[in-house]
Every structure is written in C-alpha cells, then in structure tokens.
Coordinates of C-alpha atoms in Angstrom, one line a residue:
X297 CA -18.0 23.1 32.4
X298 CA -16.9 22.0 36.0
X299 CA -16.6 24.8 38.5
X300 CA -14.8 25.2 41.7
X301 CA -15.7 25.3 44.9
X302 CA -14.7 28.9 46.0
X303 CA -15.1 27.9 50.4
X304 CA -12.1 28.3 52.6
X305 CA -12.9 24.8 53.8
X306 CA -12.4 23.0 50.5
X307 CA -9.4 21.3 50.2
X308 CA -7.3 22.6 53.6
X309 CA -7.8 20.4 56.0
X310 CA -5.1 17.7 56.1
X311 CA -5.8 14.2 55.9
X312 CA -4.0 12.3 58.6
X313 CA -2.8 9.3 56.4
X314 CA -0.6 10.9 53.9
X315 CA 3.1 10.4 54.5
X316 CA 4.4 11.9 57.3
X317 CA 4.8 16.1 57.5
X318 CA 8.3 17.8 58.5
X319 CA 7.5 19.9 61.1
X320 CA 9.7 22.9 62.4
X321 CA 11.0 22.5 65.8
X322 CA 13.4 24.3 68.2
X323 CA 14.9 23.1 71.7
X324 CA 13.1 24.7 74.5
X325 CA 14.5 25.8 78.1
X326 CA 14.7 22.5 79.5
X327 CA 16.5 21.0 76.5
X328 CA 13.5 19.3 75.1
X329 CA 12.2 19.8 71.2
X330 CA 9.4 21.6 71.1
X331 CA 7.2 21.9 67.4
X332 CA 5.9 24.6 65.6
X333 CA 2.1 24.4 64.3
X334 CA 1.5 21.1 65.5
X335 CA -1.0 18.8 63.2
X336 CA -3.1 15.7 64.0
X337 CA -1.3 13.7 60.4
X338 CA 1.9 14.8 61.1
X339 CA 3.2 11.5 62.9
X340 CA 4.8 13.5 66.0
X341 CA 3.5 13.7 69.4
X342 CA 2.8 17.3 70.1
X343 CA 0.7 20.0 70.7
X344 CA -2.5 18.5 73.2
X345 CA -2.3 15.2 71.5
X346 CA -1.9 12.5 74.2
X347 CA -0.2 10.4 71.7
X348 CA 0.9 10.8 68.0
X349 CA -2.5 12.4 66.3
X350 CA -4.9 11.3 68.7
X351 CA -6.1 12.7 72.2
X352 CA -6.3 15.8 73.2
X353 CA -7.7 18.5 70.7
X354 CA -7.7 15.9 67.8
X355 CA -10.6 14.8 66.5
X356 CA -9.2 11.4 66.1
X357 CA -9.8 9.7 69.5
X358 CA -6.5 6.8 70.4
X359 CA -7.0 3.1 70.3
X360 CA -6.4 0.8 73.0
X361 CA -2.7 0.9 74.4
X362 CA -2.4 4.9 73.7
X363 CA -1.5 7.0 75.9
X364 CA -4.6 9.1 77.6
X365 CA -5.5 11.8 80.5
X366 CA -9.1 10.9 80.5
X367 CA -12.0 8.2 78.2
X368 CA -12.9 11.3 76.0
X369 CA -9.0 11.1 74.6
X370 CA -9.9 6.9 73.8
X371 CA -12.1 5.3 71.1
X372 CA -13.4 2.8 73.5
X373 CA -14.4 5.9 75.9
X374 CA -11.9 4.6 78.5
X375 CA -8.8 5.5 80.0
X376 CA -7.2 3.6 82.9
X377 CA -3.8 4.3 84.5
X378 CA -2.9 6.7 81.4
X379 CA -3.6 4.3 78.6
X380 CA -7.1 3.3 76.2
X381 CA -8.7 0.1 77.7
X382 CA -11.5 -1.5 76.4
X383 CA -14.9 -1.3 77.6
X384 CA -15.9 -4.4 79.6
X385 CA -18.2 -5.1 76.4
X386 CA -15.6 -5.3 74.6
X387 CA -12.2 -6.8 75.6
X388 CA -13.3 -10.8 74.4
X389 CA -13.9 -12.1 77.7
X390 CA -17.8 -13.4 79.0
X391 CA -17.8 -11.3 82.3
X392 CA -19.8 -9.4 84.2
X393 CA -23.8 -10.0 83.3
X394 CA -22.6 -11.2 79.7
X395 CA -24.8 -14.3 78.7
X396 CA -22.1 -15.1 76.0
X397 CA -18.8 -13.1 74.8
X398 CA -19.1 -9.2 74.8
X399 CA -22.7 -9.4 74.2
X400 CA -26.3 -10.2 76.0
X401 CA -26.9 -9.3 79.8
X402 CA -28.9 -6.4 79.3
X403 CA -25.4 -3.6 79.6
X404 CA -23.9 -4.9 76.5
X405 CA -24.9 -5.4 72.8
X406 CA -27.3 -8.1 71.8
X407 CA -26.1 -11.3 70.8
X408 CA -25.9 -12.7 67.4
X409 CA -27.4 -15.8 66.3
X410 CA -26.1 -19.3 67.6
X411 CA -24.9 -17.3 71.0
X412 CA -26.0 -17.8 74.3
X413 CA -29.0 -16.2 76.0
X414 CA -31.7 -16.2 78.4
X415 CA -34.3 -13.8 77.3
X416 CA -35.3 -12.5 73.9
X417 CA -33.7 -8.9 75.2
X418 CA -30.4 -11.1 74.8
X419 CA -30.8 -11.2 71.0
X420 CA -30.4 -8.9 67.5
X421 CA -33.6 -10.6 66.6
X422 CA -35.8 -10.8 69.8
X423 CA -35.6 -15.2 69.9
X424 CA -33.8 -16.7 72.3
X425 CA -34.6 -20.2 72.2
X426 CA -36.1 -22.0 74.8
X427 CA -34.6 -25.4 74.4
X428 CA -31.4 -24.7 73.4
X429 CA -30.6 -21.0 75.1
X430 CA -28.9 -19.7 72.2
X431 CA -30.1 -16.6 69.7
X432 CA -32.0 -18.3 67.0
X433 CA -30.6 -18.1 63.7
X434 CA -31.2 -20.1 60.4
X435 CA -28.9 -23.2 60.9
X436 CA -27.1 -22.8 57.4
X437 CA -26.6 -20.6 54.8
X438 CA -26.7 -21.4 51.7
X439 CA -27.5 -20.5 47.3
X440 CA -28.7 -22.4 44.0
X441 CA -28.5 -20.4 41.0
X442 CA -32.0 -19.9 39.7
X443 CA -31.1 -18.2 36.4
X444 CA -28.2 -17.0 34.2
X445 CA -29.1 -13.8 32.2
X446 CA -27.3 -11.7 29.3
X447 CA -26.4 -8.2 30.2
X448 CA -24.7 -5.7 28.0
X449 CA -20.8 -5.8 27.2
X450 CA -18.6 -6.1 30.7
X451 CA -21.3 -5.4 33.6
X452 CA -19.4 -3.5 35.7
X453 CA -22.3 -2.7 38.4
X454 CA -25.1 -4.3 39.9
X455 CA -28.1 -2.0 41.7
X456 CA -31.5 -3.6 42.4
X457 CA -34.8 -1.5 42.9
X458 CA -38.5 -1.6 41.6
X459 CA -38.6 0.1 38.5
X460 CA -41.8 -0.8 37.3
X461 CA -43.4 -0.6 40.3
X462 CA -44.8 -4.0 40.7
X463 CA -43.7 -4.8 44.1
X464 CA -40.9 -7.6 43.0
X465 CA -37.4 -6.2 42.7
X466 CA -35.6 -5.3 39.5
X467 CA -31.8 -5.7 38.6
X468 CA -29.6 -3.3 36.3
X469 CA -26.4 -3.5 35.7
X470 CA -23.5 -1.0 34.7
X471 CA -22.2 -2.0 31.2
X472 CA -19.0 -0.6 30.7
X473 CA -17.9 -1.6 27.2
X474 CA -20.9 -0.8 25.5
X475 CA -21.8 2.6 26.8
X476 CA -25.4 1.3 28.6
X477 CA -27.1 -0.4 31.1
X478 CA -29.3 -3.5 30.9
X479 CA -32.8 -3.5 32.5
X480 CA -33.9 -7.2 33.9
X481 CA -37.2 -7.1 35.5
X482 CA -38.1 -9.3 37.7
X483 CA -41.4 -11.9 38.1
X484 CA -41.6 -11.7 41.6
X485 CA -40.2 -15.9 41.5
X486 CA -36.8 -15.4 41.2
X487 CA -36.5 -15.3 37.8
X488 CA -36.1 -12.2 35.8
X489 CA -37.0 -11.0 31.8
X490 CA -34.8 -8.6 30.0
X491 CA -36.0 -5.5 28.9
X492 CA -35.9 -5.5 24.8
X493 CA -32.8 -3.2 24.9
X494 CA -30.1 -1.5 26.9
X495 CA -30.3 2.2 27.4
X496 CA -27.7 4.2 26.8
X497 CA -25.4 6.2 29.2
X498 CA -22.1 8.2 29.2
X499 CA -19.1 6.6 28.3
X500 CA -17.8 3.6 30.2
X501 CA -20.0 3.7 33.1
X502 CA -18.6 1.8 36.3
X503 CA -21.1 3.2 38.9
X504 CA -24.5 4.0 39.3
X505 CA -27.6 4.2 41.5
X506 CA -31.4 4.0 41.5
X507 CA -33.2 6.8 43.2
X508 CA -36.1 9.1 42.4
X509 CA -34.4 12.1 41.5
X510 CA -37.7 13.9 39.7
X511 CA -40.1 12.7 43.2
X512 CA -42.7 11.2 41.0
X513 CA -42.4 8.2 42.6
X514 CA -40.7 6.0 39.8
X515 CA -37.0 5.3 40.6
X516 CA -34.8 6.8 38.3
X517 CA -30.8 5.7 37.3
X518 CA -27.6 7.2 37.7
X519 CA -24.6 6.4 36.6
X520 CA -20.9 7.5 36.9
X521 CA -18.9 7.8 33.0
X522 CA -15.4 6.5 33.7
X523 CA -14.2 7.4 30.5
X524 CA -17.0 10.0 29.4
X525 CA -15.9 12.2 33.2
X526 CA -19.5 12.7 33.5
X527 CA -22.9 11.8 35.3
X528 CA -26.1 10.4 33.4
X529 CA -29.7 10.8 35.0
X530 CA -32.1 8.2 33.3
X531 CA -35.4 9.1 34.1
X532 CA -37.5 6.1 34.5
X533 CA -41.1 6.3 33.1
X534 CA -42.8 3.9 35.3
X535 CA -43.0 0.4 33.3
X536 CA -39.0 -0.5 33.5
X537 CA -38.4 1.7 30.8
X538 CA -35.7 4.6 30.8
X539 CA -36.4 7.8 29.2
X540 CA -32.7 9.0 27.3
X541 CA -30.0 10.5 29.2
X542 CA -29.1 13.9 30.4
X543 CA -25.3 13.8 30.8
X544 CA -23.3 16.4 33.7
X545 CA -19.8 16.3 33.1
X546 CA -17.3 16.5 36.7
X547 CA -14.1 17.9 35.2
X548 CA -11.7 16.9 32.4
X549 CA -9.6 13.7 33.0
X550 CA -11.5 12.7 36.0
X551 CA -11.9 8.8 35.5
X552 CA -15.0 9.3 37.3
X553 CA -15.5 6.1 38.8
X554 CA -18.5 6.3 41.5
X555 CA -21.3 8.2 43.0
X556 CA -23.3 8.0 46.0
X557 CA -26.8 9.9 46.1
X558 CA -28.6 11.9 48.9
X559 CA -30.0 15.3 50.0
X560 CA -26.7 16.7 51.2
X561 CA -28.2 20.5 51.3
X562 CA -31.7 19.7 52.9
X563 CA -34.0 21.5 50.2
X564 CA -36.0 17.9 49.4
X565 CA -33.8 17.0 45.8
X566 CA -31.5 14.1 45.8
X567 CA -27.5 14.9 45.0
X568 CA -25.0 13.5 43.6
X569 CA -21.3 13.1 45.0
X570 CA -19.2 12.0 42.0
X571 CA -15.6 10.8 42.7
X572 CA -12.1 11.3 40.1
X573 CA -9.7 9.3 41.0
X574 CA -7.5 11.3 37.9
X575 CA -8.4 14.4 39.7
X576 CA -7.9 13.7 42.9
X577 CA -11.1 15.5 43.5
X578 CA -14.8 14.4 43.9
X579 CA -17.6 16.5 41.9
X580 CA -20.8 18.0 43.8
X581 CA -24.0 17.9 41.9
X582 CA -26.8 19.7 43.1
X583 CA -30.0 18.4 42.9
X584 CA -33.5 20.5 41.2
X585 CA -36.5 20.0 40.5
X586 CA -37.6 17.7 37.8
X587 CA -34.3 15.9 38.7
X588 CA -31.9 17.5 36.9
X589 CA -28.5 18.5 38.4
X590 CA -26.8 22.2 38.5
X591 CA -23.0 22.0 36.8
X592 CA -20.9 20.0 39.1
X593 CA -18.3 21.6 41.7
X594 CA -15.0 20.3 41.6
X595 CA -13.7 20.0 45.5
X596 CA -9.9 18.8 46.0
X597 CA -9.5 15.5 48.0
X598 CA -6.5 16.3 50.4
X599 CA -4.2 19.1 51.5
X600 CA -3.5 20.1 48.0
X601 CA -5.9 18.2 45.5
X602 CA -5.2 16.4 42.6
X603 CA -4.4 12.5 41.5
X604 CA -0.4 13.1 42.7
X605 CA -2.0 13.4 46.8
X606 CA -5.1 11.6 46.5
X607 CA -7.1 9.3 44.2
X608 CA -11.0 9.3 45.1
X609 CA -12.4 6.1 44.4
X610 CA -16.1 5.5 45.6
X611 CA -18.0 7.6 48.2
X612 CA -21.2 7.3 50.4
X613 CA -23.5 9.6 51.9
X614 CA -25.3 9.4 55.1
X615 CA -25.9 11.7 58.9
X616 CA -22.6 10.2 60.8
X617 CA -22.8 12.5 63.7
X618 CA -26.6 12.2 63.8
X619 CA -27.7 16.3 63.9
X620 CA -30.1 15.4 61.1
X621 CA -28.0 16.8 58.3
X622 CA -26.0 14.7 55.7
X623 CA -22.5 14.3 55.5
X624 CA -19.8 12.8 52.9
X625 CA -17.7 9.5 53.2
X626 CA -15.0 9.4 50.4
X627 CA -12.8 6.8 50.1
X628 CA -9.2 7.8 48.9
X629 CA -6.8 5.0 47.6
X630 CA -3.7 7.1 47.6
X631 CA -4.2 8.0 51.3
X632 CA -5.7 4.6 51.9
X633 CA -8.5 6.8 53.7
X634 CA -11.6 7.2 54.4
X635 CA -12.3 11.1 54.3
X636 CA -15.3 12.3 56.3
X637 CA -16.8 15.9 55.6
X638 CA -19.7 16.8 57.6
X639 CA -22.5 18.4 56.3
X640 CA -22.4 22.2 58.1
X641 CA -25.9 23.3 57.0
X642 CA -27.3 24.3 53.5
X643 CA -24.3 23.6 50.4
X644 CA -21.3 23.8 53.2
X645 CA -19.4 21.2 54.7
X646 CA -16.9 20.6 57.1
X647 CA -13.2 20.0 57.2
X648 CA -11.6 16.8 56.0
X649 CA -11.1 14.1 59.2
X650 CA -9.5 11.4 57.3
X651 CA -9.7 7.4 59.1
X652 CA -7.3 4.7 58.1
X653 CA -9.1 2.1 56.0
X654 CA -7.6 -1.1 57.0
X655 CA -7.0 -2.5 53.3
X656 CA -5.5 -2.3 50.0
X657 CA -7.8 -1.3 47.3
X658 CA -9.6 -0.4 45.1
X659 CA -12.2 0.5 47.9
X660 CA -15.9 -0.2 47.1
X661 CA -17.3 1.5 50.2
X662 CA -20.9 2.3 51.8
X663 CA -22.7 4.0 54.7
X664 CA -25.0 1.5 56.8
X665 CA -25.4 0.5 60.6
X666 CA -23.4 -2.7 60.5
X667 CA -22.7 -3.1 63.7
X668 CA -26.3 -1.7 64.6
X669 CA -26.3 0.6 67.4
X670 CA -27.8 3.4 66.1
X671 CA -24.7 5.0 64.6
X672 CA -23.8 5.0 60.7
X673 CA -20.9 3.0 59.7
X674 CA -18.6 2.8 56.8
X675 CA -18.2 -1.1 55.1
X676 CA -15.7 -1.6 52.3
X677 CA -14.7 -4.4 50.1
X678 CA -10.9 -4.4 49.8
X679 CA -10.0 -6.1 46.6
X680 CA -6.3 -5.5 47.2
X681 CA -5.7 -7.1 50.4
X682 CA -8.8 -9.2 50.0
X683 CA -10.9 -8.6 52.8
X684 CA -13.8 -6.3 54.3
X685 CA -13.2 -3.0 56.6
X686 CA -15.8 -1.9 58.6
X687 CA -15.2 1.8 60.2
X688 CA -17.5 1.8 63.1
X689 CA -19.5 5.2 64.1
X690 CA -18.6 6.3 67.2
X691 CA -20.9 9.4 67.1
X692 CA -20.5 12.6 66.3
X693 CA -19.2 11.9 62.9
X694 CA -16.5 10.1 64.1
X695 CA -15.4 6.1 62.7
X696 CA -13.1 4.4 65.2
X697 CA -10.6 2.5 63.1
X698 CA -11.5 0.2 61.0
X699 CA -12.3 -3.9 62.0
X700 CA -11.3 -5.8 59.1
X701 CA -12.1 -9.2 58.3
X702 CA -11.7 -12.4 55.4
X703 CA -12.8 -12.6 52.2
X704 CA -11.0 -15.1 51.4
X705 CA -7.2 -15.2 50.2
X706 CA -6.8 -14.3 47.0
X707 CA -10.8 -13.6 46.3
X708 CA -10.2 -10.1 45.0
X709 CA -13.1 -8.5 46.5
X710 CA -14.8 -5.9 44.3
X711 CA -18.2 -4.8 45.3
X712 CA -20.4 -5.6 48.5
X713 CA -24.2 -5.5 49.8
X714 CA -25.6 -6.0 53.0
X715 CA -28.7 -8.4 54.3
X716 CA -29.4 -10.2 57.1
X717 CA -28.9 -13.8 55.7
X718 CA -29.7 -16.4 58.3
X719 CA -32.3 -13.8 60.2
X720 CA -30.6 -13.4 63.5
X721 CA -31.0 -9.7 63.3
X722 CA -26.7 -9.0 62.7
X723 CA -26.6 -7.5 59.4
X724 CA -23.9 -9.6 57.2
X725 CA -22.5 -9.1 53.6
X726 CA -22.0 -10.7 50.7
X727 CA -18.6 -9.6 48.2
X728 CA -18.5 -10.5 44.7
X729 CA -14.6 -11.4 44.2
X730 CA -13.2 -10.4 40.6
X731 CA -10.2 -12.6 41.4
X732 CA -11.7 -15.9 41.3
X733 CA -15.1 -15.4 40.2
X734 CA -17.4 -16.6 43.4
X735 CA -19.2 -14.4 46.2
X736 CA -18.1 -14.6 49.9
X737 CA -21.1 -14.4 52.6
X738 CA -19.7 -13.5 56.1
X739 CA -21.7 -13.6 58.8
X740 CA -22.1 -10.3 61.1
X741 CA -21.1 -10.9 64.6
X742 CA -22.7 -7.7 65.2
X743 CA -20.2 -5.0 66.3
X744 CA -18.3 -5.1 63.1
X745 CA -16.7 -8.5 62.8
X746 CA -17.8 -11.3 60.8
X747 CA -17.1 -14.9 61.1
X748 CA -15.3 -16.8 58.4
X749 CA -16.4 -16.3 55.4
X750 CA -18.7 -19.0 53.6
X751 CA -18.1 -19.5 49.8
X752 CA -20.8 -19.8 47.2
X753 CA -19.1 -21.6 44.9
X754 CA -18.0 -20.2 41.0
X755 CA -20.5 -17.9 40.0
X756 CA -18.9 -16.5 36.9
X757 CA -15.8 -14.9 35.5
X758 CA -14.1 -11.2 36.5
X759 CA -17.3 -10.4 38.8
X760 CA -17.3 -7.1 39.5
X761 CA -20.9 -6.4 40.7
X762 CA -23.1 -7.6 43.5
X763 CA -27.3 -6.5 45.1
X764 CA -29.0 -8.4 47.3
X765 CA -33.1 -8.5 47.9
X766 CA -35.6 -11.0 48.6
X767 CA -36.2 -11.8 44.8
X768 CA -38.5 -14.5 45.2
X769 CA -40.2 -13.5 47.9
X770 CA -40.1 -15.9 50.5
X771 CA -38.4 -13.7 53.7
X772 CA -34.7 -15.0 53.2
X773 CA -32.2 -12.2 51.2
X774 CA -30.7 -13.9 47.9
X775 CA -28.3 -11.9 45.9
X776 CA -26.8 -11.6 42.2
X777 CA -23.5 -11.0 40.7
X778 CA -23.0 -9.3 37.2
X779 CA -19.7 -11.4 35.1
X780 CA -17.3 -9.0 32.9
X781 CA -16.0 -11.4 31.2
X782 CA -19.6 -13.4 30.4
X783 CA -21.3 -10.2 30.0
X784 CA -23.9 -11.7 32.0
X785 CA -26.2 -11.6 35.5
X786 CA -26.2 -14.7 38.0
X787 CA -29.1 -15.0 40.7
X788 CA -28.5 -16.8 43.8
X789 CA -31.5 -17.6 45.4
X790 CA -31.5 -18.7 49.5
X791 CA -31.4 -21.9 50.2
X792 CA -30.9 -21.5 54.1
X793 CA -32.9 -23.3 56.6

C-alpha cells in the first residue's frame, strides 16, 4: 500500500508556473493597491519582489531587462541602472580579453571546439591548435549503423551499463507491450548478442535504470510500470542475467511513468524517485540493504496535488546547491515546470521552487553539468515543441531559465543522452525523435546552447529510446536507439574524424 508523506513541507509550497493566483488587495494612504500575502507565482509585483516573482526575497532571481536594486536580485549576478544586464561573458560580443565570443581569455568560460584561442587554458579540452588558433575538435561528426537487433514488443527505454562485468557496455531496453526487458550484451566491437530471453517486469514498463542497488558490485535494473503503478528491482547476478522481480507499487492510478535513482537520505542505499503523472504526485522509495525498497511515499506535486494541478512526468536526482546532499528535479507537464526540492538532511526535503521549462512536452529530463562549470544542470528533450531545454545551475539549488534549442521541426523529441561527440571537451546530446524516426546530435557550445542540430539519418520507426557509450571501443561516443514500432535496437557507431 502507498503511504503519505505526513511533513508540513510536502505539497505547500507553490509552484510559480501555474495560472495566475487572485490575490486580496486594498488601496493604501496614498491611493495605491497594496496586496495581501504576497507570493513569488502569483504574477503581481509585490511584496520585496523587484519585479513580478523575481528579486527581492524570491528565490527566483530576474532575467535580463527586470527590474533590480542590486546583482543578487539578477540571474546573470548583475544589475546596472535598476535593470539585469548580462555579464561581460555573456552578452554575444568578443570583448574585453575574449579570444572568441563570450568564451577564452582566461575571465570567461573555455571555448568550444572550432573557436578561437591562444593557449590550451582557452579550451574545454586543453588543445588549442598551433597552426590554426582554434580549439581542436573532430572536424565532423558522423554514424554508420553497425547492427539491427530484436528487442521485446515496443522498447520504450534504452539504458546502457556493464552487466556482466566484462568491461564492454551492455544495452537493455524497456519493453512496454510485453511486460519485460531485453538484455543485449555487448562484444566489446560494436556489435551486441541477445540474451536467450527477456525478463520479466511490472506491467507496461516506460522507464528504468541500471544501478547497484544490493552494492555487490553487479548493476542491477529498475524499472517504472506505467500500467502496473509500480517499481520492479531486477537483481542482476553477474553474467547479464536478471534474477526475477520484486515489484513496489507507488499508488493506485498513477501511470507511473519514470524514475530517477540516488542516495537521497545519505545512509549508502540507492533510492528511487518514481513519478505519476495520474496522480499528480511522485512516489519516494527508500533504499535497504540487500536492495530492496521500504513501501513508497506518495508526496503531492504542487499546491494541492493530484493530476487536475500537476502531471509528473520524469525526474532526476543530483546535489544542485552543492552542500553534499541530494536533491529532487521533477518535471511537471501541467505546470510546464521543472520542480526543485532540496534535500534538507536525512528523509526531509525542501519546499517546491518550480523553473519554467522552455517547451511543450512530454519532458524527458536529467541532471548533468552541461554547460560545465561545476554546477548541476537540468537537460530535457521537448517532444512537444521539438527541441532541447537546458536549465542552467546557478548554485545554490537554483536553475536560471531555461536555454532552449533545435531538434529539428517536427522531430518529436523523446528521450536524450549526453557525450562529448567530436572531443572538444563541451558535452553535446543526442535525442531520439519518435515523430520521424531519426536521432538529432547538437553540438554543445558549452554554456548551454548548442549549434544546429546534425541529423543521422532514419534510424527506425516511433523511436522512443536513446544511450550513448563508446561501444566499440575506440575513444569516440556512439549511441543506440530502441524502435516501437520494429520492436527493435539500432547501434550507431562514430564515424567522426
């Protein structure tokens, strides 16, 4: 049975992107209106706030062209005559010591690859070459398919991870339809064997992970029951084989549809944040040893909780304000959201701080440093509005809003992974695009924004699921998508030189 969370914190905080709050007002001495209770969501200018939600006592910092009385009331950390500038770094001009635009010089970021430069300090990746001056960088990307491989019926997820501990990367996908997942080991060459049959799961699983859950040091699978509203643990027993699941229901008519998986308490066992869309909730599952999970606790996404004010679609887990302790990303697609709990010591956590997203979803979103400073970020693959929204970290816990780019019109993006594909140190991604069946690589600029994307031409029908890894071994990231419609795996192997 699903519990819930008895904590005052649960569920009150208010997330700033629903529609817009009435707020009680009465005229003050001099005539002007003057609220009651002021908000940061309510869309008003009041209390502290230097402009509407942001500023001030909010922990939503204002965007260049707000109003200000100081940088710590701006995302960009500067104010100048009353309004959010940019910082010289990053306002798309090559000034100051800049060796090419907003990057190199030694006082701003490094540059990506194919940028100008004068030292190696100028670069992600340490080569600034000495003929040409510019960040070196593979000079073009591309991927030949090195294998087409039967999955179980409609593969709705794709992780990668060793599971027989041989060194060369292994692929499993989610299959929806058939209530399993598929197992293909790899060789090490780029080509992979499929295990002699698919393990069983929960119903209609659409999410999953690997991750040692028991610490023996065999990864282990996880997967989120769309249908079953439930979480199955496969133990893995060392040789790509999965002992049979142990199933954790959330709560009844959850649609659970992701997880994400980390220590969110600090006691050493991996957990599980499960997230119900139906429910407008996500479901906590603590970790034990032996990895099992306790019952899950059902927390309310939103003011109020349930699918009417919020529909939880994916989630990630990662330390966004860097204190060493985990926090919570959840992506909502009602709110069109990103909802950030930090993590407040031991089982607790923090109040709601919800960040536009920048697209129309669903929202297939993950923690990572993509725009690598040091600070945890939040990428997304938008397949309604067909593009990619990065939230950067601003520290703290605190994503500025979100830098969106191209997948490609009317690609449909699903799913996304992250590698560095042409080795210039900018980490870039790779979508797999259910509307027209091919994978988008876009290059990382490396504060967030990513050139153009480059197509990979038709790699199968409905593809829903995408993991990257170097699966032949030979230093460049290749990727693979899993087909719905094909009920099948294709592996792109790098080209790139």
């Amino acid at each position: 049975m699903a519990r819930t969370l008895l904590d005052s914190n649960m569920g009150m905080a208010r997330p700033r992107l629903l529609p817009v709050a009435f707020a009680a007002s009465f005229l003050g001495a001099a005539g002007c209106i003057m609220y009651l209770n002021p908000h940061c969501d309510d869309g008003i200018h009041d209390g502290s706030e230097t402009d509407i939600d942001c500023g001030g006592s909010c922990a939503r910092r204002c965007t260049i062209g707000f109003a200000c009385d100081s940088g710590a009331d701006c995302q960009s950390g500067v104010c100048a005559s009353g309004r959010c500038v940019p910082q010289p770094c990053f306002n798309g001009v090559q000034d100051n010591a800049e060796t090419d635009i907003d990057c190199g010089g030694g006082t701003c970021r490094p540059c990506a690859g194919g940028r100008r430069c004068t030292t190696g300090a100028d670069c992600f990746n340490g080569q600034c070459e000495t003929a040409s001056k510019v960040c070196y960088s593979l000079s073009s990307v591309s991927f030949a398919t090195s294998g087409t491989y039967l999955a179980g019926s409609k593969p709705y997820a794709l992780l990668a991870g060793d599971l027989d501990g041989d060194g060369n990367l292994d692929l499993v996908t989610a299959n929806e339809l058939e209530d399993s997942v598929t197992v293909l080991l790899g060789n090490g060459d780029g080509t992979f064997r499929r295990a002699a049959a698919n393990f069983p799961t929960g119903e209609y699983p659409t999410g999953g992970a690997i991750a040692d859950f028991n610490l023996d040091g065999v990864p282990d699978v996880a997967t989120a029951n769309y249908h079953g509203n439930s979480v199955s643990i496969l133990i893995g027993a060392g040789d790509g084989t999965l002992l049979p699941p142990v199933h954790y229901p959330t709560t009844a008519g959850a649609a659970t549809s992701n997880l994400a998986v980390g220590d969110l308490d600090g006691d050493g066992y991996l957990d599980v944040v499960a997230t119900n869309p139906e429910a407008g909730s996500i479901s906590l599952l603590w970790g034990l040893p032996g990895g099992t999970l306790e019952p899950s606790l059902n927390v309310p996404v939103g003011p109020v909780g349930g699918h009417s004010s919020s529909a939880p679609f994916s989630a990630a887990i990662g330390d966004f304000d860097g204190d060493g302790k985990n926090d919570v990303a959840v992506a909502d697609l009602i709110g069109r959201a990103v909802v950030v709990r930090l993590g407040a010591g031991g089982r607790a956590l923090g109040p709601e701080v919800a960040h536009s997203e920048g697209g129309v979803g669903p929202f297939i979103c993950m923690a990572g440093d993509v725009a690598p400073d040091g600070k945890l970020d939040v990428v997304c693959s938008n397949r309604g509005s067909d593009d990619v929204s990065v939230l950067p970290g601003l520290g703290g816990g605190i994503l500025a809003d979100p830098v969106v780019s191209g997948a490609g019109a009317g690609t449909g993006p699903y799913s996304l992974a992250v590698a560095d594909f042409n080795l210039d140190g900018a980490p870039d991604v790779v979508t797999a695009n259910f509307l027209t069946g091919t994978a988008s690589v876009l290059l990382g600029v490396g504060d967030g924004r990513f050139e153009a994307p480059l197509s990979s031409g038709l790699v199968g029908d409905f593809t829903f699921g995408v993991a990257t890894g170097d699966f032949n071994l030979d230093g460049r990231p290749d990727f693979a998508v899993c087909n719905a419609t094909s009920n099948d795996v294709v592996v792109k192997l790098s080209t790139s030189q």
